[in-house]
Amino acid sequence: MKKYSILIWIVFLGLFINCSNDDNGGGGDPNPGTPNIDRSANLLATGASANDLLSNTNFTKLRIEVAHVPGFRPTQVAMDEFLSFIRARTFKEDIEVVFNEIPSPGNETLTLQQIADLEIENRTAYNDGDTLAIYIFFADAPSDDDEEDAGLVTLGAVYRNTSMIIFESTIRTLAARSSLITNADVESATLNHEFGHLFGLVNLGSPAVNDHEDADAENHCNVNPCLMRAELEFGGGMMAMLEDMASKGLAAPALDPECILDLQANGGR
């Protein structure tokens, strides 16, 4: 369980470093060599845009940029299930998905700093008027924090208020080992779990109405089963849960009533 707390700490440390370096403390354009785009609203802490995602108070449209290296585009099944998840929990009716194929960075592993740097180089969608922009990168390299010998591999992470990384190569490796689970199954569960953090779960921008945060895994749910369980962020726990549910003919992990109550209290459905 200690691994979960360590990852969250790393995520927030990476966020602090990224924001400090990117905007020089002033919230300006982190890449002055490009046209002047105000990125400041997309360089905030994870969960800072929870209400904006859930409600239509400030933004009525959602633009999701899916960046991926050649050959690592997510399955259409997973994307369809992901959009259904968003529509079920938010009031966003106008949702656009744009795919952006980018060159492979050629890294054997990726640190959060490298991931953030790649976003600055390749992201094209930023908040604009009544449109809230989300960036999701599907990588062809695993996380630098993985401990494969211990069976601890990371499937995804959030590192800013509108930014996510999905370790697609790791997902495919794990799914290939199972006769019950497909790439789409793991992609969908990972996307929904990480987007749950952008929604502010748990106590990450959407305060808990009732206490249900895991004492051993910060910003994760202690209700079992729930999409926001900490183990769904890591390969072994994800595969165990998905295979167990599949063997029983059950649907993929979903948000438990406590998480849904939190989202509703913060402007969601």
CSV table of C-alpha atoms in Angstrom, one decimal:
chain,number,residue,atom,x,y,z
A,1,MET,CA,0.0,0.0,0.0
A,2,LYS,CA,2.9,2.3,0.6
A,3,LYS,CA,3.5,2.4,-3.2
A,4,TYR,CA,0.3,4.3,-3.7
A,5,SER,CA,1.2,7.1,-1.4
A,6,ILE,CA,4.6,7.4,-3.0
A,7,LEU,CA,3.1,7.7,-6.5
A,8,ILE,CA,0.8,10.5,-5.4
A,9,TRP,CA,3.7,12.3,-3.8
A,10,ILE,CA,5.7,12.0,-7.0
A,11,VAL,CA,2.8,13.3,-9.1
A,12,PHE,CA,2.5,16.4,-6.9
A,13,LEU,CA,6.2,16.9,-6.8
A,14,GLY,CA,6.3,16.7,-10.6
A,15,LEU,CA,3.4,19.2,-10.8
A,16,PHE,CA,5.3,21.7,-8.6
A,17,ILE,CA,8.5,21.3,-10.7
A,18,ASN,CA,6.6,21.5,-14.0
A,19,CYS,CA,4.6,24.6,-13.2
A,20,SER,CA,7.6,26.4,-11.6
A,21,ASN,CA,9.7,25.8,-14.7
A,22,ASP,CA,6.9,26.2,-17.3
A,23,ASP,CA,5.5,29.5,-16.3
A,24,ASN,CA,8.5,31.0,-14.4
A,25,GLY,CA,6.1,31.7,-11.5
A,26,GLY,CA,4.0,34.1,-13.5
A,27,GLY,CA,1.5,31.9,-15.4
A,28,GLY,CA,2.7,33.1,-18.8
A,29,ASP,CA,3.4,31.1,-22.0
A,30,PRO,CA,5.8,28.3,-21.1
A,31,ASN,CA,7.0,28.1,-24.7
A,32,PRO,CA,7.6,31.6,-26.0
A,33,GLY,CA,8.8,30.3,-29.3
A,34,THR,CA,5.3,29.4,-30.3
A,35,PRO,CA,2.3,31.7,-31.0
A,36,ASN,CA,1.1,33.5,-27.9
A,37,ILE,CA,-1.4,31.0,-26.3
A,38,ASP,CA,-2.6,31.5,-22.8
A,39,ARG,CA,-1.9,28.1,-21.2
A,40,SER,CA,-2.2,29.3,-17.6
A,41,ALA,CA,-5.7,27.8,-17.1
A,42,ASN,CA,-4.3,24.4,-18.1
A,43,LEU,CA,-1.3,24.5,-15.9
A,44,LEU,CA,-3.1,24.2,-12.5
A,45,ALA,CA,-3.1,21.5,-9.9
A,46,THR,CA,-4.9,18.2,-10.4
A,47,GLY,CA,-8.5,18.6,-9.5
A,48,ALA,CA,-8.5,22.4,-9.9
A,49,SER,CA,-10.9,22.1,-12.8
A,50,ALA,CA,-13.2,19.5,-11.2
A,51,ASN,CA,-16.3,21.8,-11.1
A,52,ASP,CA,-15.6,23.1,-14.6
A,53,LEU,CA,-15.6,19.5,-15.9
A,54,LEU,CA,-18.7,18.4,-14.1
A,55,SER,CA,-20.9,21.5,-14.5
A,56,ASN,CA,-21.7,23.9,-17.4
A,57,THR,CA,-21.3,27.0,-15.3
A,58,ASN,CA,-18.1,28.2,-16.9
A,59,PHE,CA,-17.6,25.8,-19.8
A,60,THR,CA,-20.4,24.2,-21.9
A,61,LYS,CA,-18.1,22.3,-24.4
A,62,LEU,CA,-15.3,19.8,-23.9
A,63,ARG,CA,-12.5,19.2,-26.3
A,64,ILE,CA,-10.3,16.1,-25.7
A,65,GLU,CA,-7.0,15.9,-27.5
A,66,VAL,CA,-5.7,12.3,-27.6
A,67,ALA,CA,-2.0,12.4,-28.4
A,68,HIS,CA,-0.4,9.1,-29.3
A,69,VAL,CA,2.7,7.8,-31.0
A,70,PRO,CA,2.3,5.7,-34.2
A,71,GLY,CA,0.7,2.3,-33.5
A,72,PHE,CA,-0.4,3.2,-30.0
A,73,ARG,CA,-3.8,4.9,-30.6
A,74,PRO,CA,-6.4,3.7,-28.1
A,75,THR,CA,-9.1,1.3,-29.2
A,76,GLN,CA,-12.4,2.8,-30.4
A,77,VAL,CA,-14.3,0.5,-27.9
A,78,ALA,CA,-12.4,2.1,-25.0
A,79,MET,CA,-12.9,5.6,-26.3
A,80,ASP,CA,-16.6,5.0,-26.7
A,81,GLU,CA,-16.9,3.7,-23.1
A,82,PHE,CA,-14.8,6.6,-21.9
A,83,LEU,CA,-17.1,9.2,-23.5
A,84,SER,CA,-20.1,7.3,-22.0
A,85,PHE,CA,-18.5,7.6,-18.6
A,86,ILE,CA,-18.0,11.4,-19.0
A,87,ARG,CA,-21.6,12.0,-20.2
A,88,ALA,CA,-23.0,9.9,-17.3
A,89,ARG,CA,-21.3,12.1,-14.7
A,90,THR,CA,-21.1,15.6,-16.2
A,91,PHE,CA,-23.5,18.0,-17.9
A,92,LYS,CA,-21.3,18.3,-21.0
A,93,GLU,CA,-23.4,17.6,-24.1
A,94,ASP,CA,-20.9,19.0,-26.7
A,95,ILE,CA,-17.8,16.8,-26.5
A,96,GLU,CA,-15.2,16.7,-29.3
A,97,VAL,CA,-12.4,14.2,-29.5
A,98,VAL,CA,-9.4,15.0,-31.7
A,99,PHE,CA,-6.5,12.5,-32.3
A,100,ASN,CA,-3.0,13.9,-32.7
A,101,GLU,CA,-0.4,11.4,-33.8
A,102,ILE,CA,3.1,12.5,-32.6
A,103,PRO,CA,6.6,11.1,-33.1
A,104,SER,CA,7.8,8.6,-30.5
A,105,PRO,CA,10.2,10.4,-28.1
A,106,GLY,CA,12.3,7.2,-28.2
A,107,ASN,CA,12.6,6.8,-24.5
A,108,GLU,CA,12.9,3.5,-22.8
A,109,THR,CA,10.9,4.9,-19.8
A,110,LEU,CA,9.2,8.2,-19.1
A,111,THR,CA,9.5,10.4,-16.1
A,112,LEU,CA,6.7,12.9,-15.2
A,113,GLN,CA,9.1,15.8,-16.2
A,114,GLN,CA,9.6,14.2,-19.6
A,115,ILE,CA,5.9,13.7,-20.0
A,116,ALA,CA,5.2,17.3,-19.1
A,117,ASP,CA,7.9,18.5,-21.5
A,118,LEU,CA,6.3,16.4,-24.3
A,119,GLU,CA,2.9,18.0,-23.6
A,120,ILE,CA,4.4,21.5,-24.0
A,121,GLU,CA,5.9,20.4,-27.3
A,122,ASN,CA,2.9,18.7,-28.8
A,123,ARG,CA,-0.4,19.9,-27.1
A,124,THR,CA,-2.6,21.9,-29.4
A,125,ALA,CA,-5.9,22.1,-27.4
A,126,TYR,CA,-6.2,24.7,-24.6
A,127,ASN,CA,-9.2,26.3,-22.9
A,128,ASP,CA,-10.8,28.8,-25.3
A,129,GLY,CA,-14.0,30.7,-24.6
A,130,ASP,CA,-16.7,28.2,-23.4
A,131,THR,CA,-14.5,25.2,-24.4
A,132,LEU,CA,-12.6,23.3,-21.7
A,133,ALA,CA,-9.6,21.4,-23.2
A,134,ILE,CA,-8.2,18.1,-21.9
A,135,TYR,CA,-4.9,16.5,-23.0
A,136,ILE,CA,-4.3,12.7,-22.9
A,137,PHE,CA,-1.1,11.2,-24.0
A,138,PHE,CA,-0.9,7.4,-24.9
A,139,ALA,CA,2.7,6.5,-24.5
A,140,ASP,CA,4.8,3.8,-26.1
A,141,ALA,CA,7.1,3.6,-23.0
A,142,PRO,CA,6.4,2.6,-19.4
A,143,SER,CA,6.7,4.8,-16.3
A,144,ASP,CA,10.2,5.3,-14.9
A,145,ASP,CA,8.7,4.5,-11.5
A,146,ASP,CA,7.8,0.9,-12.4
A,147,GLU,CA,9.2,-1.9,-10.3
A,148,GLU,CA,8.6,-4.9,-12.6
A,149,ASP,CA,10.4,-7.4,-10.4
A,150,ALA,CA,7.9,-6.5,-7.6
A,151,GLY,CA,5.0,-6.6,-10.0
A,152,LEU,CA,4.4,-2.8,-9.6
A,153,VAL,CA,3.7,-1.2,-12.9
A,154,THR,CA,1.8,2.1,-13.5
A,155,LEU,CA,-1.0,2.2,-16.0
A,156,GLY,CA,-1.8,5.9,-15.9
A,157,ALA,CA,-1.4,9.2,-14.0
A,158,VAL,CA,-2.7,12.7,-13.8
A,159,TYR,CA,-0.3,15.5,-13.3
A,160,ARG,CA,-2.2,18.7,-14.0
A,161,ASN,CA,-5.8,19.9,-14.0
A,162,THR,CA,-6.4,18.9,-17.6
A,163,SER,CA,-3.5,16.5,-18.3
A,164,MET,CA,-3.3,12.7,-18.2
A,165,ILE,CA,-0.8,10.1,-19.2
A,166,ILE,CA,-1.8,6.5,-20.2
A,167,PHE,CA,1.0,4.0,-20.4
A,168,GLU,CA,-0.4,2.2,-23.4
A,169,SER,CA,2.6,-0.1,-23.9
A,170,THR,CA,2.2,-1.4,-20.3
A,171,ILE,CA,-1.5,-1.9,-20.8
A,172,ARG,CA,-0.9,-4.0,-24.0
A,173,THR,CA,1.8,-6.1,-22.3
A,174,LEU,CA,-0.6,-6.9,-19.4
A,175,ALA,CA,-3.6,-7.5,-21.5
A,176,ALA,CA,-1.7,-10.0,-23.7
A,177,ARG,CA,-1.1,-12.2,-20.7
A,178,SER,CA,-4.8,-12.7,-20.0
A,179,SER,CA,-7.3,-14.8,-21.8
A,180,LEU,CA,-10.2,-12.9,-20.2
A,181,ILE,CA,-9.1,-9.3,-20.5
A,182,THR,CA,-8.7,-7.2,-23.7
A,183,ASN,CA,-6.7,-4.1,-24.4
A,184,ALA,CA,-10.0,-2.2,-24.5
A,185,ASP,CA,-10.9,-3.5,-21.0
A,186,VAL,CA,-7.7,-2.2,-19.4
A,187,GLU,CA,-7.7,1.1,-21.4
A,188,SER,CA,-11.3,1.9,-20.5
A,189,ALA,CA,-10.8,1.2,-16.8
A,190,THR,CA,-7.6,3.2,-16.7
A,191,LEU,CA,-9.0,6.1,-18.6
A,192,ASN,CA,-12.1,6.3,-16.3
A,193,HIS,CA,-10.0,5.9,-13.2
A,194,GLU,CA,-7.6,8.7,-14.1
A,195,PHE,CA,-10.4,11.0,-15.3
A,196,GLY,CA,-12.0,10.4,-11.9
A,197,HIS,CA,-9.0,12.2,-10.4
A,198,LEU,CA,-9.6,15.1,-12.9
A,199,PHE,CA,-13.1,15.1,-11.6
A,200,GLY,CA,-11.6,15.7,-8.2
A,201,LEU,CA,-11.9,12.2,-6.6
A,202,VAL,CA,-11.1,11.5,-3.9
A,203,ASN,CA,-10.7,14.8,-1.9
A,204,LEU,CA,-8.7,16.1,-4.9
A,205,GLY,CA,-11.0,19.0,-5.8
A,206,SER,CA,-14.4,17.4,-5.1
A,207,PRO,CA,-14.6,17.2,-1.3
A,208,ALA,CA,-15.9,14.0,0.1
A,209,VAL,CA,-19.5,14.4,1.4
A,210,ASN,CA,-18.8,11.4,3.7
A,211,ASP,CA,-15.4,10.1,4.6
A,212,HIS,CA,-14.4,7.3,2.2
A,213,GLU,CA,-10.7,8.1,1.5
A,214,ASP,CA,-8.3,5.1,1.8
A,215,ALA,CA,-6.1,5.8,4.8
A,216,ASP,CA,-3.2,4.0,3.1
A,217,ALA,CA,-3.7,5.4,-0.4
A,218,GLU,CA,-4.2,9.2,-0.6
A,219,ASN,CA,-6.9,10.4,-3.0
A,220,HIS,CA,-8.3,6.9,-3.5
A,221,CYS,CA,-11.5,5.3,-2.3
A,222,ASN,CA,-11.8,2.7,0.4
A,223,VAL,CA,-15.1,1.3,-0.8
A,224,ASN,CA,-14.8,-2.1,-2.5
A,225,PRO,CA,-15.5,-2.4,-5.4
A,226,CYS,CA,-15.0,1.1,-6.8
A,227,LEU,CA,-13.4,2.5,-9.8
A,228,MET,CA,-11.3,4.8,-7.6
A,229,ARG,CA,-9.6,2.0,-5.6
A,230,ALA,CA,-5.8,2.6,-5.6
A,231,GLU,CA,-5.0,-0.8,-7.1
A,232,LEU,CA,-6.6,0.2,-10.4
A,233,GLU,CA,-3.7,2.6,-11.0
A,234,PHE,CA,-1.3,-0.3,-11.0
A,235,GLY,CA,-1.0,-3.3,-13.3
A,236,GLY,CA,-1.3,-6.2,-10.9
A,237,GLY,CA,-4.3,-4.8,-9.0
A,238,MET,CA,-6.1,-3.8,-12.2
A,239,MET,CA,-5.7,-7.2,-13.8
A,240,ALA,CA,-6.8,-9.0,-10.7
A,241,MET,CA,-9.9,-6.9,-10.3
A,242,LEU,CA,-10.8,-7.1,-14.0
A,243,GLU,CA,-10.3,-10.8,-14.3
A,244,ASP,CA,-12.2,-11.5,-11.1
A,245,MET,CA,-15.2,-9.5,-12.4
A,246,ALA,CA,-15.0,-11.0,-15.9
A,247,SER,CA,-15.0,-14.5,-14.4
A,248,LYS,CA,-18.2,-13.7,-12.6
A,249,GLY,CA,-19.8,-12.1,-15.6
A,250,LEU,CA,-19.8,-8.7,-14.0
A,251,ALA,CA,-19.3,-5.3,-15.7
A,252,ALA,CA,-16.1,-3.2,-15.5
A,253,PRO,CA,-15.4,-1.3,-12.3
A,254,ALA,CA,-17.7,1.7,-11.7
A,255,LEU,CA,-17.9,4.5,-9.3
A,256,ASP,CA,-19.4,3.6,-6.0
A,257,PRO,CA,-22.3,5.7,-4.5
A,258,GLU,CA,-20.0,7.7,-2.3
A,259,CYS,CA,-17.9,8.9,-5.2
A,260,ILE,CA,-21.0,9.7,-7.2
A,261,LEU,CA,-22.4,11.7,-4.3
A,262,ASP,CA,-19.1,13.7,-4.2
A,263,LEU,CA,-19.4,14.5,-7.9
A,264,GLN,CA,-23.0,15.5,-7.6
A,265,ALA,CA,-22.2,17.8,-4.7
A,266,ASN,CA,-19.6,19.5,-6.9
A,267,GLY,CA,-21.9,20.2,-9.9
A,268,GLY,CA,-22.0,16.8,-11.6
A,269,ARG,CA,-24.8,14.3,-12.4
